[in-house]
Each structure stands twice: as C-alpha cells, then as structure tokens.
C-alpha cells in the first residue's frame, strides 16, 4: 500500500502504551511444570496471595448448579450479589459496585474521575503495581510517595496528603499494603480521611482487610458519605481468584458514576453465584484466617532465628530480603516452589512469599536455608 512503510503500527498506537511494562503475575504452576519437566502435582505456588485451602465448598456447589444456566447472560445489575454484599455490611445495594476482580474497579475509577494529561493520582513507592500501570495507560501522572525510611517500610499518610495538588483526583492507600504487608494505624487513617481535600477521592484498597486484627471501621466513612471507596475482593480470603470478582463499597453517588463506566456484563454469571455463596461461608473464612495467622507466625519466627531481614506482616504474605531475589526465585522454582521475585516492584533484593497450608509452609522453610546458601 502506498506509503504504508512510512507509518508503522507503533506510530499509530497510544504513545503512553509504548513504554508500558506489562504487569508480571505470579508464575502459573503449569508453566513451571512444562519448563522444568516437573509433575504439576509436586509444585506449590506461594506467589500470588491466593487461598491455599481453595474455594469454599459452598461456593463450589453453588457454581456447579449454575453451570447449566450459562447460556443466559449474567444479571448485569448484579441484583443478588449486590444485595447479599449490602446486607452483609448493613448498607444499600446502591453502595455496591461489582468488578471483574477489584482490579477492574481501579480502571473504573480512572474512567469516572480522570482526564488524560490533566489529572494526577498518588500512591507510594512500593504498593500494588496496577495503580501506576493504569495511570500510564490513561496518560496520567502518578506521584509515588517514598515509603521506605530508616530501614523500614511504612506508608506515610501525611506525606501523601502533602503531594495533593489542584489536579489530584485519586489517592490510593493499600491497607494492609501489598507487597510490604505493613498497615497504617486506625488513628493515622482517621486523621488522613479527616484531612482529605474536597477534590480528592480516597481509594482504600482493602484486598487483605479480612486478615487484619483490629481492622479500621472504614465502612463508617462510606456511611458518612465521604469521598471514599473501599475496594474488596473475593480473590484472597474467599479463595475465588480465578473467578475474577471484586467489589467496591462507596457512597451511592460515587458508586453510580462507576456503574456508568463499566461494561454491561462485567461480572460473569458463575462468579456472581460463587461469590454470593462464598460470602456466606463464615467457617471457611475463619479457617483460612486461622491457618494464615499460624503459618505467618511460624514463618516470621523462623526468619527471626535465621537473622533474615523481613517485614512483619499483617496480611497473608511476607516480604523478605534475600539479597538476590532473581537467583532465589529461580532456585526455589527448581525445587518446585513458586515464590514471587520483587524485582518488578523495584525491590531486587526481596521476595514475597504467601502463607500456604501448614505443609507448604514447612516445605518452604525446610528448603530456605539451602536455597539462601546457593
Ligand atoms: C492490593 C491489591 N489490590 C487489588 C488486587 C487485585 O485483586 P483482584 O483479584 O480482586 O483483582 C490485588 C491482588 O493481588 C492486591 O494485592
């Protein structure tokens, strides 16, 4: 075609996309089995903060029942699931937005509240990667506030507020934070919300909220009608990461704007049914919480005895300084243990390890000394 060699496909692309480094997920078990010739059943994945107990049996039963209805589109309005979540938290259906994972809610927030090249968002230097990725995709400046000081990770809420400018629209606070596992105190959070400028929305990413002792009463902020959204997910304590279903709790006016920005059927039929049944399985969540607390305590005590530099965690994973994350990640993988290298999180010395079943924790700890020795 005339002149086609003059303009490349890349010239036509959204230019912000060209330097985007795609999100690097935890390595799937099947990939490792294929690449290393291992039996998939011998591999453990403690890389993506999933629930090692699997999904709730109630969720599995409900999803099986729903399979025969898959020729229908899902309920785009998510009537039953949104009502179920609302009843669980004592709010209204209008306060709930469903997402294809809580990841999608991040995207909806950008759609609803930002304009490319005009607005800014604020996060921290070591937090969930998707906020920044999405900002880049949307052509927005992402301000990252330093969260590492005096050898420790801590989210500095006052420093985040200091970065607010007239063009700031979203502030992301991950509590507990991924990948550090740290939390802010309930008092720090309260002060942050009280001091939030009126043109900024606080996005409280609470993917790991259910693992907190003495959790903050963030629902109160929603009920008070503040400019806040709580992002929660069925991927972690509920053990339904593969379904891709998460939700936001927000004042009705905010939730309504997000509803306008979503695809008509963003939450699929099986996910809606499974999530609703899983939400009601308190026993499965309690068991998950218990093995997580026990496993994390065992891991942290072992790290302490070994003199390892780790960050005490409030979530279902622990961040550990192993010196050379890339090497340690590979060495574990050869032993059929998938952990997460934090190189892409600008922490080349750190790995992040999810709390597995008691057997998985023991296997990881048994291999750790020889892996570290190299
Ligand atoms: C802090 C944080 N937010 C959001 C998510 C996304 O979860 P979902 O599976 O609901 O999209 C994750 C997943 O790892 C996370 O760590």
mmCIF file of C-alpha atoms and ligand atoms in Angstrom:
data_model
loop_
_atom_site.group_PDB
_atom_site.id
_atom_site.type_symbol
_atom_site.label_atom_id
_atom_site.label_comp_id
_atom_site.label_asym_id
_atom_site.label_seq_id
_atom_site.Cartn_x
_atom_site.Cartn_y
_atom_site.Cartn_z
ATOM 1 C CA UNK A 1 0.000 0.000 0.000
ATOM 2 C CA UNK A 2 1.145 3.483 -0.858
ATOM 3 C CA UNK A 3 3.193 4.986 1.955
ATOM 4 C CA UNK A 4 2.431 2.162 4.339
ATOM 5 C CA UNK A 5 6.121 1.794 5.168
ATOM 6 C CA UNK A 6 6.245 5.425 6.338
ATOM 7 C CA UNK A 7 3.848 4.964 9.216
ATOM 8 C CA UNK A 8 4.351 1.990 11.477
ATOM 9 C CA UNK A 9 1.641 0.401 13.554
ATOM 10 C CA UNK A 10 3.527 1.602 16.633
ATOM 11 C CA UNK A 11 3.269 5.192 15.337
ATOM 12 C CA UNK A 12 -0.483 4.813 15.425
ATOM 13 C CA UNK A 13 -0.588 3.492 18.967
ATOM 14 C CA UNK A 14 -1.442 5.322 22.142
ATOM 15 C CA UNK A 15 2.125 6.546 22.803
ATOM 16 C CA UNK A 16 1.792 6.015 26.563
ATOM 17 C CA UNK A 17 1.355 2.330 25.814
ATOM 18 C CA UNK A 18 4.736 2.008 24.135
ATOM 19 C CA UNK A 19 6.811 2.181 27.321
ATOM 20 C CA UNK A 20 4.328 0.313 29.433
ATOM 21 C CA UNK A 21 5.909 -2.691 31.143
ATOM 22 C CA UNK A 22 3.099 -5.238 31.493
ATOM 23 C CA UNK A 23 2.088 -6.495 34.947
ATOM 24 C CA UNK A 24 4.141 -9.519 35.886
ATOM 25 C CA UNK A 25 1.870 -12.032 37.640
ATOM 26 C CA UNK A 26 2.932 -14.961 39.824
ATOM 27 C CA UNK A 27 4.205 -17.792 37.622
ATOM 28 C CA UNK A 28 1.491 -20.396 36.988
ATOM 29 C CA UNK A 29 2.089 -23.992 38.146
ATOM 30 C CA UNK A 30 1.557 -25.360 34.610
ATOM 31 C CA UNK A 31 4.271 -23.079 33.163
ATOM 32 C CA UNK A 32 6.815 -24.226 35.732
ATOM 33 C CA UNK A 33 5.859 -27.893 35.200
ATOM 34 C CA UNK A 34 6.294 -27.512 31.432
ATOM 35 C CA UNK A 35 9.538 -25.560 31.594
ATOM 36 C CA UNK A 36 11.252 -27.752 34.185
ATOM 37 C CA UNK A 37 9.664 -31.092 33.336
ATOM 38 C CA UNK A 38 8.148 -31.393 36.813
ATOM 39 C CA UNK A 39 4.935 -33.114 37.831
ATOM 40 C CA UNK A 40 2.408 -30.264 38.379
ATOM 41 C CA UNK A 41 1.064 -32.002 41.479
ATOM 42 C CA UNK A 42 4.520 -31.770 43.085
ATOM 43 C CA UNK A 43 4.669 -27.975 42.673
ATOM 44 C CA UNK A 44 3.452 -25.475 45.232
ATOM 45 C CA UNK A 45 2.594 -21.888 44.353
ATOM 46 C CA UNK A 46 3.011 -19.405 47.168
ATOM 47 C CA UNK A 47 3.386 -16.412 44.888
ATOM 48 C CA UNK A 48 0.039 -14.648 44.443
ATOM 49 C CA UNK A 49 -1.503 -14.484 47.930
ATOM 50 C CA UNK A 50 -4.210 -16.941 46.984
ATOM 51 C CA UNK A 51 -6.136 -19.043 49.493
ATOM 52 C CA UNK A 52 -4.222 -22.327 49.944
ATOM 53 C CA UNK A 53 -7.367 -24.082 51.191
ATOM 54 C CA UNK A 54 -9.071 -23.492 47.851
ATOM 55 C CA UNK A 55 -12.560 -22.109 47.377
ATOM 56 C CA UNK A 56 -15.356 -22.513 49.896
ATOM 57 C CA UNK A 57 -17.202 -25.829 49.318
ATOM 58 C CA UNK A 58 -20.459 -23.855 49.430
ATOM 59 C CA UNK A 59 -19.223 -21.678 46.566
ATOM 60 C CA UNK A 60 -18.200 -24.721 44.529
ATOM 61 C CA UNK A 61 -21.632 -26.352 44.997
ATOM 62 C CA UNK A 62 -23.463 -23.171 44.013
ATOM 63 C CA UNK A 63 -21.278 -22.727 40.920
ATOM 64 C CA UNK A 64 -21.888 -26.330 39.818
ATOM 65 C CA UNK A 65 -25.619 -25.683 39.995
ATOM 66 C CA UNK A 66 -25.235 -22.529 37.943
ATOM 67 C CA UNK A 67 -23.300 -24.173 35.089
ATOM 68 C CA UNK A 68 -26.469 -25.288 33.306
ATOM 69 C CA UNK A 69 -27.625 -21.656 33.148
ATOM 70 C CA UNK A 70 -24.573 -20.450 31.262
ATOM 71 C CA UNK A 71 -26.495 -19.972 28.020
ATOM 72 C CA UNK A 72 -28.018 -16.877 29.663
ATOM 73 C CA UNK A 73 -26.182 -13.607 30.050
ATOM 74 C CA UNK A 74 -25.438 -12.771 33.663
ATOM 75 C CA UNK A 75 -27.539 -10.247 35.546
ATOM 76 C CA UNK A 76 -25.662 -7.091 34.529
ATOM 77 C CA UNK A 77 -27.104 -5.285 37.546
ATOM 78 C CA UNK A 78 -25.780 -7.998 39.904
ATOM 79 C CA UNK A 79 -29.040 -7.928 41.898
ATOM 80 C CA UNK A 80 -28.488 -10.912 44.203
ATOM 81 C CA UNK A 81 -24.782 -10.470 44.818
ATOM 82 C CA UNK A 82 -25.001 -6.722 45.409
ATOM 83 C CA UNK A 83 -27.947 -7.230 47.763
ATOM 84 C CA UNK A 84 -26.030 -10.018 49.522
ATOM 85 C CA UNK A 85 -22.937 -7.835 49.992
ATOM 86 C CA UNK A 86 -25.070 -4.880 51.080
ATOM 87 C CA UNK A 87 -26.899 -6.998 53.684
ATOM 88 C CA UNK A 88 -23.579 -8.388 54.930
ATOM 89 C CA UNK A 89 -22.292 -4.871 55.625
ATOM 90 C CA UNK A 90 -25.559 -3.146 56.577
ATOM 91 C CA UNK A 91 -25.577 -0.798 53.581
ATOM 92 C CA UNK A 92 -27.729 -0.473 50.447
ATOM 93 C CA UNK A 93 -27.371 -2.156 47.071
ATOM 94 C CA UNK A 94 -26.722 1.330 45.653
ATOM 95 C CA UNK A 95 -23.484 1.414 47.659
ATOM 96 C CA UNK A 96 -22.043 -1.622 45.869
ATOM 97 C CA UNK A 97 -20.207 -1.793 42.537
ATOM 98 C CA UNK A 98 -19.060 -5.172 41.213
ATOM 99 C CA UNK A 99 -15.855 -5.616 39.244
ATOM 100 C CA UNK A 100 -14.054 -8.245 37.189
ATOM 101 C CA UNK A 101 -11.727 -8.551 40.164
ATOM 102 C CA UNK A 102 -11.122 -5.466 42.271
ATOM 103 C CA UNK A 103 -8.551 -4.656 39.568
ATOM 104 C CA UNK A 104 -11.389 -3.557 37.329
ATOM 105 C CA UNK A 105 -12.659 -1.118 39.948
ATOM 106 C CA UNK A 106 -9.287 0.670 39.692
ATOM 107 C CA UNK A 107 -9.906 1.077 35.963
ATOM 108 C CA UNK A 108 -13.479 2.281 36.530
ATOM 109 C CA UNK A 109 -12.178 4.945 38.919
ATOM 110 C CA UNK A 110 -9.824 6.267 36.252
ATOM 111 C CA UNK A 111 -12.646 6.307 33.708
ATOM 112 C CA UNK A 112 -15.021 8.085 36.029
ATOM 113 C CA UNK A 113 -12.745 10.660 37.659
ATOM 114 C CA UNK A 114 -9.776 11.477 35.460
ATOM 115 C CA UNK A 115 -8.869 13.058 32.150
ATOM 116 C CA UNK A 116 -5.622 12.192 30.291
ATOM 117 C CA UNK A 117 -2.904 14.791 30.702
ATOM 118 C CA UNK A 118 -4.998 16.767 33.168
ATOM 119 C CA UNK A 119 -5.268 14.858 36.413
ATOM 120 C CA UNK A 120 -2.840 13.122 38.742
ATOM 121 C CA UNK A 121 -3.008 10.227 41.149
ATOM 122 C CA UNK A 122 -0.971 9.483 44.263
ATOM 123 C CA UNK A 123 0.371 6.170 45.528
ATOM 124 C CA UNK A 124 3.535 5.032 47.342
ATOM 125 C CA UNK A 125 6.865 3.758 46.054
ATOM 126 C CA UNK A 126 6.117 0.129 46.997
ATOM 127 C CA UNK A 127 2.469 -0.596 46.563
ATOM 128 C CA UNK A 128 0.216 -2.558 44.239
ATOM 129 C CA UNK A 129 1.616 -2.159 40.714
ATOM 130 C CA UNK A 130 -1.694 -1.792 38.893
ATOM 131 C CA UNK A 131 -2.430 1.766 40.108
ATOM 132 C CA UNK A 132 0.662 3.071 38.324
ATOM 133 C CA UNK A 133 0.260 0.863 35.261
ATOM 134 C CA UNK A 134 -3.265 2.060 34.783
ATOM 135 C CA UNK A 135 -2.232 5.702 35.295
ATOM 136 C CA UNK A 136 0.308 5.290 32.499
ATOM 137 C CA UNK A 137 -2.299 3.716 30.238
ATOM 138 C CA UNK A 138 -4.654 6.607 30.924
ATOM 139 C CA UNK A 139 -1.916 9.214 30.304
ATOM 140 C CA UNK A 140 -1.874 10.452 33.888
ATOM 141 C CA UNK A 141 0.988 11.458 36.145
ATOM 142 C CA UNK A 142 1.381 9.062 39.054
ATOM 143 C CA UNK A 143 3.092 10.573 42.093
ATOM 144 C CA UNK A 144 4.833 7.977 44.264
ATOM 145 C CA UNK A 145 5.465 8.903 47.874
ATOM 146 C CA UNK A 146 8.520 7.248 49.483
ATOM 147 C CA UNK A 147 7.510 4.533 51.922
ATOM 148 C CA UNK A 148 10.983 3.269 52.908
ATOM 149 C CA UNK A 149 12.760 5.133 55.673
ATOM 150 C CA UNK A 150 15.378 4.158 58.267
ATOM 151 C CA UNK A 151 15.406 0.554 57.066
ATOM 152 C CA UNK A 152 11.639 0.128 57.394
ATOM 153 C CA UNK A 153 8.579 0.240 55.175
ATOM 154 C CA UNK A 154 5.711 2.417 56.349
ATOM 155 C CA UNK A 155 3.045 4.300 54.417
ATOM 156 C CA UNK A 156 3.396 7.974 55.311
ATOM 157 C CA UNK A 157 -0.135 9.348 55.033
ATOM 158 C CA UNK A 158 0.865 12.906 55.945
ATOM 159 C CA UNK A 159 3.480 12.902 53.162
ATOM 160 C CA UNK A 160 0.833 11.618 50.739
ATOM 161 C CA UNK A 161 -1.525 14.471 51.640
ATOM 162 C CA UNK A 162 1.326 16.952 51.130
ATOM 163 C CA UNK A 163 1.540 15.822 47.487
ATOM 164 C CA UNK A 164 -2.083 16.781 46.752
ATOM 165 C CA UNK A 165 -2.353 19.454 44.063
ATOM 166 C CA UNK A 166 -5.398 21.022 42.405
ATOM 167 C CA UNK A 167 -5.140 18.377 39.644
ATOM 168 C CA UNK A 168 -5.016 15.382 42.030
ATOM 169 C CA UNK A 169 -8.103 13.191 41.834
ATOM 170 C CA UNK A 170 -7.306 9.784 43.383
ATOM 171 C CA UNK A 171 -5.139 8.761 46.348
ATOM 172 C CA UNK A 172 -4.520 5.029 46.646
ATOM 173 C CA UNK A 173 -3.981 3.650 50.121
ATOM 174 C CA UNK A 174 -3.457 -0.101 50.332
ATOM 175 C CA UNK A 175 -4.125 -1.320 53.850
ATOM 176 C CA UNK A 176 -2.628 -3.778 54.601
ATOM 177 C CA UNK A 177 -0.171 -2.928 51.880
ATOM 178 C CA UNK A 178 0.985 -5.249 49.118
ATOM 179 C CA UNK A 179 3.890 -6.116 48.783
ATOM 180 C CA UNK A 180 5.147 -4.941 52.196
ATOM 181 C CA UNK A 181 2.403 -6.398 54.426
ATOM 182 C CA UNK A 182 2.502 -3.243 56.551
ATOM 183 C CA UNK A 183 -0.546 -1.381 57.818
ATOM 184 C CA UNK A 184 -1.318 2.131 58.968
ATOM 185 C CA UNK A 185 -2.847 2.606 62.407
ATOM 186 C CA UNK A 186 -6.575 3.259 62.652
ATOM 187 C CA UNK A 187 -5.776 6.688 64.126
ATOM 188 C CA UNK A 188 -3.470 7.594 61.223
ATOM 189 C CA UNK A 189 -6.174 6.556 58.778
ATOM 190 C CA UNK A 190 -8.841 8.571 60.565
ATOM 191 C CA UNK A 191 -6.691 11.687 60.500
ATOM 192 C CA UNK A 192 -5.968 11.115 56.799
ATOM 193 C CA UNK A 193 -9.668 10.888 55.955
ATOM 194 C CA UNK A 194 -10.485 13.955 58.083
ATOM 195 C CA UNK A 195 -7.826 15.975 56.231
ATOM 196 C CA UNK A 196 -8.671 14.813 52.728
ATOM 197 C CA UNK A 197 -9.092 17.843 50.445
ATOM 198 C CA UNK A 198 -12.599 18.042 48.923
ATOM 199 C CA UNK A 199 -11.444 17.486 45.313
ATOM 200 C CA UNK A 200 -9.747 14.143 46.044
ATOM 201 C CA UNK A 201 -11.158 10.627 46.331
ATOM 202 C CA UNK A 202 -9.504 8.240 48.772
ATOM 203 C CA UNK A 203 -9.277 4.764 47.301
ATOM 204 C CA UNK A 204 -8.846 2.390 50.232
ATOM 205 C CA UNK A 205 -7.659 -0.861 48.703
ATOM 206 C CA UNK A 206 -8.670 -3.460 51.265
ATOM 207 C CA UNK A 207 -7.911 -6.637 49.322
ATOM 208 C CA UNK A 208 -6.375 -8.105 52.532
ATOM 209 C CA UNK A 209 -8.705 -6.400 55.028
ATOM 210 C CA UNK A 210 -10.044 -9.693 56.397
ATOM 211 C CA UNK A 211 -6.566 -10.649 57.642
ATOM 212 C CA UNK A 212 -6.291 -7.607 59.941
ATOM 213 C CA UNK A 213 -6.522 -7.708 63.723
ATOM 214 C CA UNK A 214 -8.381 -4.650 64.990
ATOM 215 C CA UNK A 215 -9.421 -3.562 61.473
ATOM 216 C CA UNK A 216 -10.362 0.077 60.922
ATOM 217 C CA UNK A 217 -14.080 0.868 60.685
ATOM 218 C CA UNK A 218 -13.771 2.167 57.129
ATOM 219 C CA UNK A 219 -17.415 1.392 56.384
ATOM 220 C CA UNK A 220 -18.205 4.367 58.598
ATOM 221 C CA UNK A 221 -16.574 6.656 56.013
ATOM 222 C CA UNK A 222 -18.902 5.266 53.342
ATOM 223 C CA UNK A 223 -21.957 5.676 55.573
ATOM 224 C CA UNK A 224 -20.913 9.266 56.331
ATOM 225 C CA UNK A 225 -20.926 9.949 52.577
ATOM 226 C CA UNK A 226 -17.246 10.871 52.397
ATOM 227 C CA UNK A 227 -15.306 10.865 49.123
ATOM 228 C CA UNK A 228 -14.033 7.379 49.655
ATOM 229 C CA UNK A 229 -14.293 3.942 48.090
ATOM 230 C CA UNK A 230 -13.348 0.667 49.781
ATOM 231 C CA UNK A 231 -12.106 -1.927 47.320
ATOM 232 C CA UNK A 232 -12.580 -5.524 48.448
ATOM 233 C CA UNK A 233 -12.120 -8.816 46.664
ATOM 234 C CA UNK A 234 -13.239 -12.431 46.602
ATOM 235 C CA UNK A 235 -9.737 -13.401 45.396
ATOM 236 C CA UNK A 236 -7.984 -13.606 48.752
ATOM 237 C CA UNK A 237 -9.699 -14.868 51.913
ATOM 238 C CA UNK A 238 -12.618 -16.186 49.832
ATOM 239 C CA UNK A 239 -10.336 -18.280 47.609
ATOM 240 C CA UNK A 240 -12.017 -17.290 44.331
ATOM 241 C CA UNK A 241 -9.176 -15.550 42.468
ATOM 242 C CA UNK A 242 -9.818 -17.496 39.272
ATOM 243 C CA UNK A 243 -13.393 -16.222 39.039
ATOM 244 C CA UNK A 244 -12.330 -12.579 38.797
ATOM 245 C CA UNK A 245 -14.814 -10.930 41.097
ATOM 246 C CA UNK A 246 -14.327 -7.997 43.446
ATOM 247 C CA UNK A 247 -16.411 -5.099 44.684
ATOM 248 C CA UNK A 248 -16.354 -1.535 45.834
ATOM 249 C CA UNK A 249 -18.264 -0.051 48.767
ATOM 250 C CA UNK A 250 -18.876 3.645 48.263
ATOM 251 C CA UNK A 251 -21.419 6.422 48.782
ATOM 252 C CA UNK A 252 -24.276 5.836 46.306
ATOM 253 C CA UNK A 253 -23.418 8.873 44.176
ATOM 254 C CA UNK A 254 -19.850 7.660 43.674
ATOM 255 C CA UNK A 255 -20.922 4.057 43.027
ATOM 256 C CA UNK A 256 -23.430 5.290 40.449
ATOM 257 C CA UNK A 257 -20.693 7.018 38.443
ATOM 258 C CA UNK A 258 -18.665 3.817 38.415
ATOM 259 C CA UNK A 259 -21.730 1.860 37.235
ATOM 260 C CA UNK A 260 -21.872 4.111 34.186
ATOM 261 C CA UNK A 261 -18.241 3.396 33.343
ATOM 262 C CA UNK A 262 -18.462 -0.403 33.367
ATOM 263 C CA UNK A 263 -19.151 -2.953 30.655
ATOM 264 C CA UNK A 264 -22.761 -4.200 30.707
ATOM 265 C CA UNK A 265 -21.819 -7.728 31.881
ATOM 266 C CA UNK A 266 -18.537 -7.191 33.715
ATOM 267 C CA UNK A 267 -19.283 -9.728 36.474
ATOM 268 C CA UNK A 268 -19.938 -13.156 34.986
ATOM 269 C CA UNK A 269 -22.761 -15.477 35.962
ATOM 270 C CA UNK A 270 -20.664 -18.174 37.661
ATOM 271 C CA UNK A 271 -18.666 -15.566 39.569
ATOM 272 C CA UNK A 272 -21.785 -13.854 40.914
ATOM 273 C CA UNK A 273 -23.238 -17.120 42.169
ATOM 274 C CA UNK A 274 -19.955 -18.417 43.618
ATOM 275 C CA UNK A 275 -19.151 -15.149 45.349
ATOM 276 C CA UNK A 276 -22.566 -14.925 46.993
ATOM 277 C CA UNK A 277 -22.291 -18.458 48.382
ATOM 278 C CA UNK A 278 -18.671 -17.875 49.444
ATOM 279 C CA UNK A 279 -19.585 -14.683 51.277
ATOM 280 C CA UNK A 280 -21.934 -16.671 53.477
ATOM 281 C CA UNK A 281 -19.351 -19.359 54.323
ATOM 282 C CA UNK A 282 -18.044 -17.817 57.539
ATOM 283 C CA UNK A 283 -16.455 -21.092 58.607
ATOM 284 C CA UNK A 284 -14.234 -21.297 55.527
ATOM 285 C CA UNK A 285 -13.076 -17.736 56.087
ATOM 286 C CA UNK A 286 -12.353 -18.409 59.762
ATOM 287 C CA UNK A 287 -10.327 -21.496 58.901
ATOM 288 C CA UNK A 288 -8.375 -19.533 56.301
ATOM 289 C CA UNK A 289 -7.688 -16.793 58.803
ATOM 290 C CA UNK A 290 -6.510 -19.327 61.368
ATOM 291 C CA UNK A 291 -4.054 -21.181 59.134
ATOM 292 C CA UNK A 292 -2.792 -17.849 57.819
ATOM 293 C CA UNK A 293 -2.130 -16.477 61.296
ATOM 294 C CA UNK A 294 -0.414 -19.699 62.374
ATOM 295 C CA UNK A 295 1.617 -20.081 59.196
ATOM 296 C CA UNK A 296 2.740 -16.456 59.192
ATOM 297 C CA UNK A 297 3.801 -16.661 62.857
ATOM 298 C CA UNK A 298 5.810 -19.807 62.102
ATOM 299 C CA UNK A 299 7.488 -18.188 59.076
ATOM 300 C CA UNK A 300 8.315 -14.977 60.898
ATOM 301 C CA UNK A 301 9.739 -16.814 63.870
ATOM 302 C CA UNK A 302 11.933 -18.916 61.550
ATOM 303 C CA UNK A 303 13.143 -15.779 59.732
ATOM 304 C CA UNK A 304 13.986 -14.199 63.065
ATOM 305 C CA UNK A 305 16.014 -17.221 64.165
ATOM 306 C CA UNK A 306 17.865 -17.179 60.838
ATOM 307 C CA UNK A 307 18.609 -13.470 61.240
ATOM 308 C CA UNK A 308 16.765 -12.675 57.993
ATOM 309 C CA UNK A 309 15.626 -9.148 57.269
ATOM 310 C CA UNK A 310 11.822 -9.459 56.837
ATOM 311 C CA UNK A 311 8.939 -7.030 57.244
ATOM 312 C CA UNK A 312 6.429 -8.079 59.943
ATOM 313 C CA UNK A 313 3.201 -8.651 58.052
ATOM 314 C CA UNK A 314 -0.497 -8.018 58.654
ATOM 315 C CA UNK A 315 -1.586 -9.926 55.560
ATOM 316 C CA UNK A 316 -1.322 -13.437 54.072
ATOM 317 C CA UNK A 317 2.227 -12.967 52.766
ATOM 318 C CA UNK A 318 5.641 -11.855 53.990
ATOM 319 C CA UNK A 319 8.275 -9.710 52.282
ATOM 320 C CA UNK A 320 11.822 -10.986 52.852
ATOM 321 C CA UNK A 321 15.196 -9.519 51.944
ATOM 322 C CA UNK A 322 17.176 -12.417 50.475
ATOM 323 C CA UNK A 323 19.952 -10.388 48.827
ATOM 324 C CA UNK A 324 19.365 -11.536 45.244
ATOM 325 C CA UNK A 325 15.674 -12.045 44.512
ATOM 326 C CA UNK A 326 16.139 -13.249 40.934
ATOM 327 C CA UNK A 327 18.545 -16.012 41.956
ATOM 328 C CA UNK A 328 16.485 -17.134 44.960
ATOM 329 C CA UNK A 329 13.292 -17.167 42.890
ATOM 330 C CA UNK A 330 14.966 -19.453 40.308
ATOM 331 C CA UNK A 331 16.464 -21.702 42.974
ATOM 332 C CA UNK A 332 13.092 -22.202 44.653
ATOM 333 C CA UNK A 333 11.452 -22.843 41.308
ATOM 334 C CA UNK A 334 13.868 -25.673 40.552
ATOM 335 C CA UNK A 335 12.659 -27.255 43.785
ATOM 336 C CA UNK A 336 9.049 -26.925 42.674
ATOM 337 C CA UNK A 337 8.271 -23.955 44.920
ATOM 338 C CA UNK A 338 6.986 -20.811 43.224
ATOM 339 C CA UNK A 339 7.574 -17.623 45.216
ATOM 340 C CA UNK A 340 7.427 -14.057 43.897
ATOM 341 C CA UNK A 341 10.516 -12.101 42.991
ATOM 342 C CA UNK A 342 10.026 -8.415 43.755
ATOM 343 C CA UNK A 343 12.379 -7.201 41.016
ATOM 344 C CA UNK A 344 9.474 -5.669 39.096
ATOM 345 C CA UNK A 345 8.421 -3.866 42.300
ATOM 346 C CA UNK A 346 11.841 -2.137 42.361
ATOM 347 C CA UNK A 347 12.929 -4.406 45.216
ATOM 348 C CA UNK A 348 15.652 -6.540 43.595
ATOM 349 C CA UNK A 349 16.753 -7.950 46.970
ATOM 350 C CA UNK A 350 13.300 -9.069 48.089
ATOM 351 C CA UNK A 351 10.965 -11.973 47.547
ATOM 352 C CA UNK A 352 7.352 -12.118 48.681
ATOM 353 C CA UNK A 353 6.057 -15.419 49.987
ATOM 354 C CA UNK A 354 2.369 -16.181 50.516
ATOM 355 C CA UNK A 355 1.340 -18.106 53.607
ATOM 356 C CA UNK A 356 0.415 -21.582 52.398
ATOM 357 C CA UNK A 357 -1.071 -24.609 54.109
ATOM 358 C CA UNK A 358 0.891 -25.892 57.147
ATOM 359 C CA UNK A 359 2.567 -28.462 54.864
ATOM 360 C CA UNK A 360 3.506 -25.821 52.298
ATOM 361 C CA UNK A 361 4.924 -23.549 54.986
ATOM 362 C CA UNK A 362 7.035 -26.447 56.314
ATOM 363 C CA UNK A 363 8.301 -27.347 52.855
ATOM 364 C CA UNK A 364 9.248 -23.748 52.110
ATOM 365 C CA UNK A 365 11.031 -23.343 55.458
ATOM 366 C CA UNK A 366 12.845 -26.672 55.044
ATOM 367 C CA UNK A 367 14.275 -25.589 51.670
ATOM 368 C CA UNK A 368 15.014 -21.980 52.621
ATOM 369 C CA UNK A 369 18.482 -22.418 54.236
ATOM 370 C CA UNK A 370 19.951 -24.363 51.294
ATOM 371 C CA UNK A 371 18.391 -22.007 48.728
ATOM 372 C CA UNK A 372 19.874 -18.990 50.504
ATOM 373 C CA UNK A 373 23.307 -20.605 50.665
ATOM 374 C CA UNK A 374 23.185 -21.075 46.878
HETATM 375 C C1 LIG B 1 -3.538 -4.711 46.957
HETATM 376 C C2 LIG B 1 -4.268 -5.451 45.909
HETATM 377 N N1 LIG B 1 -5.334 -4.884 45.334
HETATM 378 C C3 LIG B 1 -6.025 -5.488 44.371
HETATM 379 C C4 LIG B 1 -5.654 -6.746 43.939
HETATM 380 C C5 LIG B 1 -6.430 -7.338 42.815
HETATM 381 O O1 LIG B 1 -7.260 -8.308 43.228
HETATM 382 P P1 LIG B 1 -8.401 -8.895 42.291
HETATM 383 O O2 LIG B 1 -8.079 -10.322 42.147
HETATM 384 O O3 LIG B 1 -9.665 -8.649 43.080
HETATM 385 O O4 LIG B 1 -8.414 -8.161 41.004
HETATM 386 C C6 LIG B 1 -4.571 -7.388 44.499
HETATM 387 C C7 LIG B 1 -4.154 -8.703 44.002
HETATM 388 O O5 LIG B 1 -3.128 -9.235 44.265
HETATM 389 C C8 LIG B 1 -3.853 -6.715 45.509
HETATM 390 O O6 LIG B 1 -2.777 -7.273 46.057
#
